[in-house]
Each structure stands twice: as C-alpha cells, then as structure tokens.
Short mmCIF file of C-alpha atoms and ligand atoms in Angstrom, two decimals:
data_model
loop_
_atom_site.label_atom_id
_atom_site.label_comp_id
_atom_site.label_asym_id
_atom_site.label_seq_id
_atom_site.Cartn_x
_atom_site.Cartn_y
_atom_site.Cartn_z
CA MET A 48 0.11 -0.17 -0.23
CA ALA A 49 1.29 3.20 -0.95
CA THR A 50 2.82 5.45 1.63
CA THR A 51 1.82 9.56 1.54
CA ALA A 52 4.08 12.04 0.67
CA THR A 53 2.80 13.43 4.25
CA THR A 54 4.07 10.25 6.57
CA GLN A 55 7.79 10.30 4.58
CA SER A 56 8.86 13.42 4.90
CA SER A 57 7.62 13.21 8.44
CA GLY A 58 11.17 12.24 10.48
CA THR A 59 11.92 11.46 13.61
CA PRO A 60 11.33 12.94 17.21
CA GLY A 61 13.14 16.41 17.72
CA GLN A 62 14.22 17.04 13.81
CA ARG A 63 11.50 19.70 13.56
CA PRO A 64 9.49 22.17 15.84
CA VAL A 65 6.58 20.11 16.99
CA GLY A 66 2.97 21.11 16.65
CA THR A 67 3.98 22.03 12.52
CA GLN A 68 3.15 18.48 11.43
CA PRO A 69 0.46 18.74 8.97
CA PRO A 70 -2.45 15.75 9.72
CA PRO A 71 -2.60 13.16 6.86
CA GLU A 72 -4.93 13.81 4.00
CA THR A 73 -5.87 9.84 3.53
CA MET A 74 -6.93 7.01 5.40
CA THR A 75 -3.57 5.14 5.14
CA TRP A 76 -2.09 3.85 8.25
CA PRO A 77 1.87 4.30 8.73
CA ASP A 78 4.29 1.95 7.69
CA THR A 79 5.35 1.03 11.33
CA PRO A 80 4.98 -2.39 12.56
CA LYS A 81 2.43 -0.71 15.18
CA PHE A 82 -0.05 -0.71 12.45
CA ARG A 83 0.58 -3.02 9.96
CA GLY A 84 -0.69 -6.99 10.21
CA PHE A 85 -2.46 -8.60 13.21
CA PHE A 86 -1.41 -5.39 15.23
CA ALA A 87 -3.25 -2.74 12.77
CA PRO A 88 -5.97 -0.73 13.84
CA SER A 89 -9.52 -3.06 13.65
CA ARG A 90 -11.72 -0.57 14.12
CA ILE A 91 -14.94 -3.30 14.34
CA GLU A 92 -17.93 -2.58 16.63
CA ALA A 93 -19.88 -5.70 16.49
CA ASP A 94 -22.23 -7.57 18.33
CA VAL A 95 -21.97 -11.41 17.28
CA TYR A 96 -25.09 -13.16 19.43
CA ASP A 97 -23.87 -16.81 20.51
CA LEU A 98 -20.11 -17.41 19.40
CA GLU A 99 -19.34 -20.89 18.50
CA ILE A 100 -17.81 -22.27 21.59
CA GLU A 101 -15.54 -25.92 21.59
CA GLY A 102 -15.85 -27.68 24.73
CA ARG A 103 -18.74 -26.33 27.41
CA LEU A 104 -17.95 -23.35 29.62
CA PRO A 105 -18.92 -23.80 33.16
CA PRO A 106 -22.23 -23.20 34.08
CA GLU A 107 -21.45 -21.27 37.17
CA LEU A 108 -19.48 -18.97 34.87
CA ASN A 109 -22.60 -16.58 34.44
CA GLY A 110 -21.29 -11.98 34.28
CA ALA A 111 -19.37 -10.15 31.59
CA PHE A 112 -15.83 -10.06 30.79
CA TYR A 113 -14.83 -6.35 29.99
CA ARG A 114 -11.21 -5.71 28.18
CA ALA A 115 -9.99 -2.60 26.63
CA ALA A 116 -7.55 -1.90 23.89
CA ALA A 117 -6.13 0.74 21.93
CA ASP A 118 -7.93 1.41 18.62
CA THR A 119 -6.59 4.01 16.85
CA GLN A 120 -9.40 5.57 14.79
CA TYR A 121 -7.76 7.64 12.33
CA PRO A 122 -4.01 8.09 10.55
CA PRO A 123 -2.40 9.23 13.11
CA ARG A 124 -0.71 13.07 12.84
CA PHE A 125 2.89 11.80 13.76
CA PRO A 126 3.60 8.52 11.63
CA ASN A 127 5.81 7.17 14.58
CA ASP A 128 2.63 7.26 16.71
CA VAL A 129 3.26 5.01 19.83
CA TYR A 130 0.63 2.01 20.23
CA ILE A 131 -0.98 3.08 23.37
CA ASN A 132 -2.17 6.91 22.21
CA GLY A 133 -4.78 4.72 20.18
CA ASP A 134 -8.50 5.09 20.50
CA GLY A 135 -10.31 3.28 23.81
CA MET A 136 -12.19 0.35 22.35
CA ILE A 137 -13.95 -2.16 24.90
CA HIS A 138 -14.25 -5.88 23.61
CA MET A 139 -16.88 -7.51 25.83
CA VAL A 140 -17.50 -11.05 26.13
CA ARG A 141 -21.10 -11.65 28.03
CA PHE A 142 -21.34 -15.25 29.40
CA GLU A 143 -24.87 -16.44 30.29
CA ASN A 144 -25.72 -20.04 30.91
CA GLY A 145 -23.10 -21.94 28.80
CA HIS A 146 -23.55 -19.03 26.03
CA ALA A 147 -21.15 -16.43 25.08
CA ASP A 148 -21.99 -13.15 23.29
CA LEU A 149 -19.21 -10.65 22.17
CA LYS A 150 -19.92 -6.85 22.27
CA THR A 151 -17.18 -4.45 20.70
CA LYS A 152 -17.64 -0.81 20.89
CA TYR A 153 -15.57 2.39 20.99
CA VAL A 154 -15.25 4.98 24.00
CA ARG A 155 -17.53 7.83 22.55
CA THR A 156 -14.63 10.21 24.29
CA LYS A 157 -14.34 13.79 23.38
CA ARG A 158 -11.47 12.99 21.11
CA PHE A 159 -12.95 10.28 20.02
CA GLU A 160 -15.84 12.48 18.88
CA LEU A 161 -14.02 15.42 17.62
CA GLU A 162 -12.04 13.57 15.26
CA ARG A 163 -14.81 11.60 14.03
CA ALA A 164 -16.83 14.84 13.23
CA ALA A 165 -13.41 16.10 11.32
CA ARG A 166 -12.52 12.62 9.70
CA LYS A 167 -9.39 12.86 10.83
CA ALA A 168 -6.84 12.84 13.41
CA LEU A 169 -6.22 16.48 15.88
CA PHE A 170 -4.80 15.47 18.41
CA GLY A 171 -1.13 14.71 18.43
CA ALA A 172 1.37 13.10 19.86
CA TYR A 173 0.91 11.09 23.61
CA ARG A 174 0.36 13.26 26.34
CA ASN A 175 1.72 16.40 24.37
CA PRO A 176 -0.60 19.59 23.72
CA TYR A 177 1.89 21.27 21.22
CA THR A 178 1.34 18.52 18.60
CA ASP A 179 -2.58 19.05 18.74
CA ASP A 180 -4.19 20.77 16.07
CA PRO A 181 -5.10 24.42 17.26
CA SER A 182 -9.17 23.42 17.06
CA VAL A 183 -8.65 21.34 19.94
CA ALA A 184 -7.13 23.75 22.16
CA GLY A 185 -7.20 22.54 25.97
CA ILE A 186 -9.88 20.07 24.94
CA ASP A 187 -9.63 16.86 27.56
CA ASP A 188 -7.35 14.44 25.03
CA GLY A 189 -8.14 11.19 27.14
CA ASN A 190 -8.69 8.34 25.01
CA ALA A 191 -9.82 5.37 27.98
CA ASN A 192 -7.70 2.74 26.30
CA THR A 193 -5.24 0.80 29.54
CA SER A 194 -7.89 -1.26 31.83
CA ILE A 195 -11.51 -1.39 32.97
CA ILE A 196 -13.00 -1.85 36.44
CA TRP A 197 -15.98 -2.09 37.78
CA HIS A 198 -16.37 -0.01 41.31
CA ALA A 199 -19.93 0.98 42.82
CA GLY A 200 -21.53 0.15 40.10
CA LYS A 201 -20.06 1.59 37.73
CA LEU A 202 -17.88 0.71 34.73
CA LEU A 203 -14.96 2.62 34.06
CA ALA A 204 -12.31 2.61 30.74
CA LEU A 205 -9.09 3.69 32.55
CA LYS A 206 -6.26 5.64 30.91
CA GLU A 207 -3.53 7.24 33.22
CA ALA A 208 -3.23 10.41 31.33
CA ALA A 209 -6.83 11.26 32.01
CA LEU A 210 -9.62 11.24 34.03
CA PRO A 211 -11.82 7.99 34.14
CA TYR A 212 -14.91 7.38 31.41
CA GLU A 213 -17.76 5.61 32.47
CA LEU A 214 -20.07 3.23 30.21
CA ASP A 215 -23.14 1.34 30.59
CA PRO A 216 -21.50 -2.35 31.28
CA VAL A 217 -24.69 -3.45 29.35
CA THR A 218 -24.73 -1.50 26.41
CA LEU A 219 -21.30 -0.08 26.42
CA GLU A 220 -22.79 3.34 25.48
CA THR A 221 -20.37 6.03 27.07
CA LYS A 222 -21.60 8.03 30.20
CA GLY A 223 -19.03 10.64 30.06
CA ILE A 224 -15.87 11.51 32.14
CA TYR A 225 -16.09 10.61 35.54
CA ASP A 226 -14.31 12.12 38.38
CA PHE A 227 -16.15 10.98 41.12
CA ASP A 228 -18.82 13.24 41.58
CA GLY A 229 -16.29 15.77 41.80
CA GLN A 230 -14.10 14.02 44.58
CA ILE A 231 -11.09 14.13 42.48
CA PRO A 232 -9.18 16.95 41.32
CA GLY A 233 -6.30 16.98 39.03
CA ARG A 234 -6.88 15.51 35.31
CA THR A 235 -5.72 12.33 35.71
CA PHE A 236 -6.19 8.72 37.43
CA THR A 237 -3.55 5.69 37.58
CA ALA A 238 -4.75 2.55 35.30
CA HIS A 239 -3.93 0.22 38.14
CA PRO A 240 -5.74 1.07 40.87
CA LYS A 241 -5.98 -1.55 43.61
CA HIS A 242 -9.65 -3.07 45.10
CA ASP A 243 -8.58 -3.89 48.71
CA PRO A 244 -10.77 -7.14 49.21
CA ARG A 245 -11.35 -6.78 52.76
CA THR A 246 -13.51 -3.40 52.54
CA GLY A 247 -14.08 -2.92 49.18
CA GLU A 248 -12.14 0.25 48.75
CA LEU A 249 -10.39 1.26 45.48
CA ILE A 250 -7.52 2.99 46.10
CA ALA A 251 -5.43 4.92 43.08
CA PHE A 252 -3.05 7.37 42.55
CA ALA A 253 -2.23 10.39 39.86
CA TYR A 254 0.76 11.72 38.23
CA ASN A 255 1.29 14.50 36.03
CA ALA A 256 -2.37 15.12 37.20
CA THR A 257 -1.76 19.30 35.89
CA GLY A 258 -1.96 17.89 32.12
CA LEU A 259 1.73 18.17 32.07
CA PRO A 260 4.87 17.14 33.29
CA ASP A 261 5.17 17.85 37.33
CA LYS A 262 6.57 16.58 40.62
CA GLN A 263 3.55 15.66 42.36
CA ILE A 264 1.86 12.40 42.77
CA HIS A 265 -1.77 12.18 44.24
CA ILE A 266 -3.03 8.69 46.32
CA HIS A 267 -6.32 8.20 46.20
CA GLU A 268 -8.89 6.43 48.79
CA ILE A 269 -12.28 5.65 47.36
CA SER A 270 -15.25 4.20 49.95
CA ALA A 271 -17.12 0.85 48.40
CA SER A 272 -19.79 3.31 47.40
CA GLY A 273 -17.41 5.89 45.50
CA LYS A 274 -16.99 8.50 48.23
CA VAL A 275 -13.47 9.64 48.50
CA THR A 276 -12.17 9.48 52.05
CA ARG A 277 -8.59 10.81 51.63
CA SER A 278 -6.44 12.30 49.36
CA GLN A 279 -3.03 12.69 49.86
CA THR A 280 -0.17 14.44 47.91
CA PHE A 281 3.81 13.91 48.28
CA GLU A 282 6.54 14.82 46.12
CA VAL A 283 8.66 12.96 43.73
CA PRO A 284 12.50 13.20 42.37
CA TYR A 285 11.52 14.17 39.03
CA SER A 286 8.82 13.74 37.03
CA SER A 287 8.67 10.49 35.28
CA MET A 288 6.41 7.55 34.01
CA VAL A 289 4.80 6.03 36.98
CA HIS A 290 2.17 3.16 35.47
CA ASP A 291 1.41 0.58 38.25
CA TRP A 292 2.64 0.46 42.13
CA LEU A 293 1.91 -1.62 44.90
CA VAL A 294 -0.28 -1.53 47.97
CA THR A 295 -0.51 -3.71 51.13
CA ARG A 296 -2.70 -3.83 53.88
CA ASP A 297 -0.55 -1.39 55.83
CA HIS A 298 1.94 0.07 52.59
CA PHE A 299 1.88 1.69 49.27
CA VAL A 300 4.74 1.49 47.56
CA PHE A 301 5.80 3.15 44.41
CA THR A 302 9.06 2.99 42.32
CA ILE A 303 10.24 6.17 40.69
CA SER A 304 12.12 5.32 37.07
CA PRO A 305 13.61 7.05 34.69
CA MET A 306 11.55 7.38 32.16
CA VAL A 307 11.56 11.15 32.53
CA ALA A 308 8.90 13.56 31.49
CA ASP A 309 9.97 17.83 31.58
CA PRO A 310 7.44 20.45 30.41
CA GLU A 311 10.58 22.23 28.52
CA GLN A 312 11.34 18.96 26.67
CA LEU A 313 7.57 18.35 25.06
CA LYS A 314 7.84 22.05 23.67
CA ARG A 315 10.82 20.96 21.39
CA GLU A 316 9.83 17.42 20.61
CA GLU A 317 6.69 15.24 20.62
CA GLN A 318 8.20 12.08 22.91
CA TYR A 319 6.52 12.70 26.44
CA PHE A 320 8.97 10.23 28.42
CA VAL A 321 12.75 10.18 27.67
CA TRP A 322 14.66 7.64 29.74
CA ASP A 323 17.94 9.64 31.41
CA PRO A 324 20.21 6.69 32.98
CA ASN A 325 22.03 10.10 34.54
CA GLN A 326 18.60 10.20 36.91
CA GLY A 327 19.08 7.43 40.09
CA THR A 328 15.84 4.61 40.86
CA TYR A 329 13.78 5.53 43.62
CA VAL A 330 11.44 3.46 45.60
CA ALA A 331 8.64 5.64 48.06
CA ILE A 332 7.16 3.48 50.76
CA ILE A 333 4.33 4.94 52.68
CA PRO A 334 2.26 3.53 55.41
CA ARG A 335 -1.54 3.34 54.65
CA ASP A 336 -2.51 4.74 58.37
CA GLU A 337 -0.12 7.61 58.81
CA GLY A 338 0.23 8.52 55.40
CA VAL A 339 2.46 10.64 53.29
CA ARG A 340 4.27 12.29 56.73
CA GLY A 341 5.47 8.84 57.27
CA ILE A 342 7.50 7.97 53.81
CA LYS A 343 10.49 6.42 53.26
CA TRP A 344 13.11 6.32 50.54
CA PHE A 345 14.82 3.87 49.44
CA ARG A 346 17.15 3.00 46.45
CA SER A 347 17.00 0.98 43.68
CA GLU A 348 19.31 -0.08 40.70
CA GLN A 349 18.08 1.73 37.47
CA LEU A 350 15.49 -0.11 36.36
CA MET A 351 11.93 0.21 35.96
CA GLU A 352 8.90 -1.10 36.55
CA THR A 353 6.07 -2.47 34.29
CA HIS A 354 3.62 -4.27 36.02
CA SER A 355 2.90 -5.51 40.32
CA LEU A 356 1.66 -8.50 41.26
CA ASN A 357 1.20 -8.32 44.61
CA ALA A 358 3.21 -7.18 48.06
CA TRP A 359 2.01 -7.46 51.68
CA THR A 360 3.51 -6.49 55.04
CA ASP A 361 4.56 -8.53 57.13
CA GLY A 362 6.03 -6.78 60.84
CA ASP A 363 8.78 -5.18 59.64
CA THR A 364 9.30 -6.82 56.51
CA LEU A 365 7.91 -5.59 53.15
CA VAL A 366 7.67 -8.14 50.38
CA ALA A 367 6.73 -6.78 46.76
CA ASP A 368 6.51 -9.49 43.75
CA HIS A 369 6.56 -7.34 40.30
CA PHE A 370 8.10 -7.28 36.95
CA THR A 371 10.79 -5.02 36.35
CA THR A 372 13.22 -4.11 33.43
CA LYS A 373 16.65 -2.94 33.21
CA SER A 374 15.56 -0.46 30.29
CA GLY A 375 13.00 1.72 29.99
CA TRP A 376 10.17 1.03 27.89
CA PHE A 377 11.91 1.76 24.19
CA SER A 378 9.38 0.23 22.30
CA GLN A 379 7.04 3.06 22.58
CA PHE A 380 9.74 6.12 23.97
CA PRO A 381 13.08 4.86 21.81
CA LYS A 382 15.00 8.59 22.62
CA THR A 383 17.15 8.49 25.35
CA THR A 384 19.55 11.10 26.51
CA VAL A 385 22.41 8.71 25.61
CA GLY A 386 21.07 7.67 22.35
CA LEU A 387 19.27 4.75 21.42
CA LEU A 388 19.62 1.32 23.39
CA PRO A 389 18.08 -1.83 23.33
CA GLU A 390 14.59 -2.77 25.30
CA GLN A 391 15.36 -5.18 28.34
CA PRO A 392 12.63 -7.38 28.95
CA PRO A 393 11.13 -8.00 32.42
CA PHE A 394 11.27 -10.41 34.79
CA LEU A 395 9.44 -10.98 37.86
CA HIS A 396 11.09 -10.37 41.14
CA ARG A 397 10.72 -10.17 44.65
CA TRP A 398 11.78 -7.91 46.82
CA THR A 399 12.49 -8.02 50.41
CA PHE A 400 12.39 -4.54 52.26
CA ASP A 401 13.82 -4.04 56.13
CA LEU A 402 10.94 -1.07 56.79
CA ARG A 403 13.05 -0.05 59.93
CA GLY A 404 15.28 1.23 57.17
CA GLY A 405 14.97 3.98 54.35
CA ALA A 406 14.87 7.71 54.92
CA ALA A 407 12.43 10.56 54.84
CA HIS A 408 13.77 12.33 51.78
CA TRP A 409 14.96 10.44 48.29
CA ASP A 410 18.49 12.91 49.11
CA ASP A 411 19.24 11.23 52.27
CA ALA A 412 18.32 7.17 50.80
CA THR A 413 21.02 4.92 50.67
CA ASP A 414 18.84 1.59 51.96
CA THR A 415 17.87 -0.75 49.75
CA TYR A 416 16.13 -3.93 49.51
CA ARG A 417 17.23 -7.46 48.35
CA SER A 418 16.46 -8.98 45.03
CA GLU A 419 15.57 -12.16 44.06
CA GLN A 420 14.15 -13.38 40.67
CA LEU A 421 11.15 -15.73 40.84
CA ILE A 422 10.77 -16.99 37.28
CA ALA A 423 13.78 -17.80 34.94
CA SER A 424 11.23 -16.33 31.77
CA PRO A 425 10.46 -12.72 31.04
CA GLY A 426 7.23 -12.19 31.36
CA ASP A 427 4.51 -9.62 32.33
CA MET A 428 0.50 -8.72 32.61
CA PRO A 429 0.22 -10.74 35.94
CA ARG A 430 -2.82 -11.61 38.13
CA VAL A 431 -3.18 -13.29 41.26
CA ASP A 432 -6.80 -14.29 43.44
CA PRO A 433 -8.20 -10.62 43.60
CA ARG A 434 -9.39 -12.01 46.51
CA ILE A 435 -5.89 -12.33 47.98
CA LEU A 436 -4.45 -9.17 47.09
CA MET A 437 -2.79 -7.32 49.54
CA GLU A 438 -1.62 -10.34 51.69
CA LYS A 439 0.58 -12.85 51.00
CA ASN A 440 -0.71 -15.01 47.66
CA ARG A 441 0.17 -18.70 46.91
CA HIS A 442 -0.55 -18.62 42.87
CA ALA A 443 0.11 -16.05 40.29
CA TRP A 444 -0.35 -16.00 36.60
CA ILE A 445 1.17 -14.43 34.33
CA GLY A 446 1.77 -13.77 30.52
CA GLY A 447 5.15 -15.38 29.53
CA MET A 448 7.91 -17.10 27.37
CA HIS A 449 8.32 -21.01 27.26
CA PRO A 450 11.89 -21.65 26.16
CA ASP A 451 11.17 -25.03 23.91
CA VAL A 452 8.50 -23.20 21.73
CA PRO A 453 8.73 -20.98 18.66
CA LYS A 454 8.41 -17.31 19.70
CA VAL A 455 5.58 -15.34 17.89
CA GLU A 456 6.69 -12.21 15.62
CA ILE A 457 7.16 -9.32 17.72
CA GLY A 458 4.49 -7.34 18.32
CA PRO A 459 3.76 -3.51 18.72
CA MET A 460 4.90 -3.39 22.56
CA GLY A 461 8.05 -5.63 22.90
CA PRO A 462 8.34 -8.98 22.82
CA PRO A 463 5.43 -10.75 23.31
CA PHE A 464 4.20 -13.95 25.24
CA ASN A 465 4.05 -17.64 23.87
CA SER A 466 2.96 -19.03 26.92
CA LEU A 467 0.83 -18.80 29.94
CA ILE A 468 2.58 -19.56 32.95
CA HIS A 469 0.89 -20.46 36.40
CA ARG A 470 3.36 -19.93 39.56
CA ASP A 471 2.67 -21.60 42.65
CA ASP A 472 4.68 -19.45 45.22
CA HIS A 473 4.59 -23.21 48.00
CA THR A 474 6.65 -25.40 45.70
CA GLY A 475 8.26 -22.75 43.90
CA GLU A 476 7.45 -24.21 40.05
CA SER A 477 6.04 -22.98 36.77
CA VAL A 478 3.62 -24.50 35.23
CA PHE A 479 2.98 -23.72 31.18
CA TRP A 480 0.51 -23.65 28.72
CA THR A 481 0.78 -22.84 25.34
CA PRO A 482 -1.60 -21.99 22.95
CA GLY A 483 0.20 -23.10 19.93
CA GLU A 484 2.23 -22.02 17.13
CA HIS A 485 1.71 -18.01 16.01
CA ALA A 486 -0.74 -17.69 19.23
CA ALA A 487 -0.09 -15.41 21.62
CA PRO A 488 -1.97 -14.94 24.82
CA GLU A 489 -3.09 -11.35 26.52
CA GLU A 490 -3.72 -11.02 30.42
CA PRO A 491 -5.19 -13.55 32.23
CA VAL A 492 -8.58 -12.79 34.34
CA PHE A 493 -9.03 -14.93 37.39
CA VAL A 494 -12.64 -15.57 38.00
CA PRO A 495 -13.49 -17.28 41.39
CA LYS A 496 -15.58 -20.51 41.33
CA ALA A 497 -17.48 -19.46 44.05
CA GLY A 498 -17.44 -16.25 46.18
CA ASP A 499 -15.84 -19.10 49.18
CA SER A 500 -13.91 -21.36 47.17
CA GLY A 501 -10.32 -21.23 47.98
CA GLU A 502 -7.18 -19.27 46.36
CA GLY A 503 -6.67 -20.05 42.92
CA GLU A 504 -9.90 -22.28 42.37
CA GLY A 505 -11.16 -20.54 39.71
CA TYR A 506 -11.04 -19.66 35.49
CA LEU A 507 -9.33 -17.73 33.95
CA LEU A 508 -10.41 -15.82 30.88
CA VAL A 509 -7.56 -15.39 28.76
CA LEU A 510 -7.89 -14.26 25.09
CA VAL A 511 -5.62 -15.83 22.09
CA GLY A 512 -4.18 -13.56 19.61
CA ARG A 513 -4.13 -16.50 16.74
CA ARG A 514 -1.97 -14.72 14.04
CA ASP A 515 -2.18 -17.26 11.20
CA GLN A 516 -5.73 -17.03 11.37
CA ASN A 517 -5.99 -13.12 12.11
CA ARG A 518 -8.78 -13.89 14.33
CA HIS A 519 -8.62 -14.02 18.47
CA ASP A 520 -9.93 -16.89 21.25
CA LEU A 521 -11.33 -15.99 24.24
CA VAL A 522 -9.93 -19.29 26.07
CA VAL A 523 -11.16 -20.46 29.47
CA LEU A 524 -8.59 -22.58 31.79
CA ASP A 525 -8.97 -23.99 35.33
CA ALA A 526 -6.98 -21.77 36.88
CA LEU A 527 -4.98 -24.05 39.22
CA ASP A 528 -4.75 -26.26 35.98
CA ILE A 529 -3.63 -24.15 33.32
CA ALA A 530 -1.40 -27.31 31.67
CA ALA A 531 -4.75 -29.70 31.32
CA GLY A 532 -5.78 -27.15 28.33
CA PRO A 533 -8.92 -25.34 27.40
CA VAL A 534 -12.17 -25.92 29.40
CA ALA A 535 -13.44 -23.93 26.79
CA THR A 536 -12.63 -22.11 23.78
CA VAL A 537 -14.77 -19.21 22.42
CA LYS A 538 -14.32 -18.49 18.63
CA ILE A 539 -13.95 -14.53 17.77
CA PRO A 540 -14.92 -14.52 14.21
CA PHE A 541 -12.25 -11.60 13.53
CA ARG A 542 -9.62 -10.03 15.09
CA LEU A 543 -9.72 -7.76 18.15
CA ARG A 544 -7.08 -5.24 18.44
CA TYR A 545 -4.01 -6.31 20.59
CA GLY A 546 -4.77 -4.72 24.35
CA PHE A 547 -4.55 -3.89 27.54
CA HIS A 548 -6.07 -4.89 30.80
CA GLY A 549 -9.31 -6.48 31.28
CA THR A 550 -12.14 -7.17 34.13
CA TRP A 551 -14.47 -9.24 35.22
CA VAL A 552 -18.35 -8.34 36.57
CA PRO A 553 -20.43 -11.44 37.96
CA ASP A 554 -24.33 -11.41 37.06
CA SER A 555 -24.98 -10.53 40.75
CA GLU A 556 -22.90 -7.34 40.84
CA LEU A 557 -24.92 -6.66 36.83
CA GLY A 558 -28.28 -6.81 38.49
CA LYS A 559 -29.11 -9.75 36.78
FE1 FE2 B 750 -0.48 -1.40 32.70
#
C-alpha cells in the first residue's frame, strides 16, 4: 500500500518543531509494525450473539468479561505515534448459561467524537498538547484505552493520562468523564487502582495531574460506595512515568524510574517520556495509616517497574513481587539521553524491604532491598486471585515465554508472550500452557468458581491472538490446572486489536 508524502517526509522526533506536522490526507496507516498486519487497527464495532464454543462453558460462569484496547480511529498526525495513543475500544464477552455473546464498542471520548466529526486525527502525540491541532486546544485528550474496572456499581474505562470514562455495563454506551462526582481534583487517574478485598475500597493514584509533567503524586482512597475518604500528595525527585504500583494492607509502594517527562522537552519534540540513565531510581514506601508524613525512601539499581503482581507487609518486612526491566519502554518511547538503547524484557522479581530502614527524603536514601528473580522466563501482565490481593498469595498467573516454544512475531509493545504461566509460590514451580504456534496469550483475568472457594480455585479468561487465522479466541482455563488446556474456547470470528487490561463482573453485580 502506498505511503503518503506526508508520512515519508515526517522525520523522527526532535527533527522539527512540534506542532508543525500537517495531518495525513488519506486513510492510510503508517508503514510501521504498530499499524501493520496483526497489529493494525481493527475498528470493528460489533454484536455477535452465540459465539462458537469448543468444549462446554462452566455453568457457574455468568457475567461479563471486559477488556480495554487501543484501536486507533484515524491515521495519527505523527507516523511514529505510540501504540498506547490509540482510541479506547472495549471488548465485552457476556457469559450466560453456557452461551457467550460478544460486543465491541469504542469509548465515545471527547477526542473520539471530535475526530470522527472532522474525519481525521486532531490530537497529536501522546500527552503532548503542543502537537495538537489548534482547533482542539484545551480539550481533554483522554482516550480511555488501558484498563477497565468495576467499582461502586460503575464500569470505568481508564487511562493514566486522563480521568476515567463511565460506560453502561450492558450496552457499553459512553456516559461521560467520571471524576467521582467532583471528588477527584486534577486531570489524571491511574489505570492501575487496587481493590482492597477486605474493605471493598478502591485505592488509586494520579501523576502529572496538571496535564503536564510535574513532581506531584496524589493518592486517593475511595470507599466501596464511591466516596473519596482521603486524598494526599507527595513529591518525587523528578517527573516520570508511574504506570503501576504496589499496595499492601499497610503500605503503598511506588517505584520512581528515569522514564523522565519535562515540560520544556515537550515543547521541543513530541515524545513525552525520555529515558535518562543519569537519574537515580528510587522506591517510596508510605504507611497507609500514617500517610505521606511517614514516607520512607529507598534506593534501587536502575530499572523500571512494568506491572505489579502483589505485595504484603509482615511486621517490619515488606515483600513486593513485580515485573521490572533494566531498560526503559523503548518500543514506545525510543529516545534516551544517551542515544538509542535496546529494550530489555521484564522479569518477575521479589523485593524484600526492612522497614526499619529508609530515609525521609530521597536525597538521604541509602538503604536498598533484597532482590530475587522468581521465574527464569521473561513475562508480564500478571494476575493473582483478587480476593487475596495485599496479603501473601500462593498462586500467580503470568504471560510468559516458554524457552522451547517458537516465538511469535514481535508485537507492537516489545516481545510478545508464547505461553501462560501458573506459578505456585509454595513449591516455586512454574507450569506453562502454550496456545500453539503463531498464537499469543494476552492478560489473564481470574474468576473464582464460587465466592467462598479457596485461593486460586477458579477460571482464567485469556484472549489469545491467533496470528495465522487473523482472529482471537477467548480461552477458559482451570486456573489450578492450566496444563490440561482449555475447559472451553470461545471463538471470536475476527481480529481484535491487541489490548491491555480487563476485568470480570459477575451477573450478581450487574443486576441480573
Ligand atoms: Fe498496565
């Protein structure tokens, strides 16, 4: 397919003043891996009733699986646009008495509606208002594409660069931006809030809440009924990407890594984050009861947290299991302060902190933590049984790489997975399930078999991209026996755009 002259002359970040890129004149995707082949936008909004099913769906599986994806609506204003700048598309599979129905629908963000009306992209580079068309200056650029949660009877699509959008849980119609009835100040809200299974609270944070890089992180505690019970703020050494975090029953844990954002940098170029290995890596541990006054800073070797698995506090010890990489996220933000560097895959690490150490200010921090790699395979997108979050878990499920299975082709966000891993912390063993050659599992979502079933007794719902068939499956696995293969495979008759995070909402919550 021909590439437009606009695309060919675009150059790379930093080679021209920002905001001068003319919009593409044709409906042609950039000729980059993020927009070609299996990773091209899908843009299909559909209702498909009674999907074909191999095997039998468990009769107790009644409810809705939701998953958020970035499905770019129009060719981006910058051909090197990052995958995570795409428009939020929600995939829902509704399970009812052994049947499965699919609905896919775009979130009608302000940005989506304006661009659809204009029939072209108006918003520019990821989080960079200096690259937007002047006609949309000052308008919220949230695209609600990263994760989707259920809290206080509301379905919320999240993006860390903006506030949530509320959706109807049955029709997926967009209700609008949701700021918890005005209780959340600022313009951002994490895509990785944590539900406290004991209290039903939603524990969240926000960074760069002014809409531009700043050094404040806000922590919001939201009751099971949706009331914000406490908001507090602390300062970090520099403004950087804070995608995920860890929460125990007693502490919040933030890893501050040198994926740095700077307001002046945004005026010079479109890339929001730049890896600066000359900056230190820090860990902030904040006691939940005392709040930010009790913050303690620790030092870390240079790395970045990609996603957290779980963490718990045991007396003066805090244990944090999460995926970390020794590099920045170069597949999305390739520029660094020291030239191009190779992206390193994330590995699951267990950090153990002695809470008697730490310093009140990052400048005084010298204590660190004990680190142990838990799985030899690289991986990411982990899940635990959500009923056990914030306390010591036994079971974990992870997207990973089986060393003896052929790798599927490189995806838009770094190395893809060829397997799902079940790790048992009691035995230290990892069991793999591999969906087959040319197939890659995405994030698993855990569904308990019953409310009172034991930890891990449940099902995993896993979208599997089948590259050779140009479509997806939604696979149902017994969470404690993934090696047995699917209990049932729900066959989706077309390709979904490779997505991010999802959730499960039982019928009892949906009011059915
Ligand atoms: Fe994430």
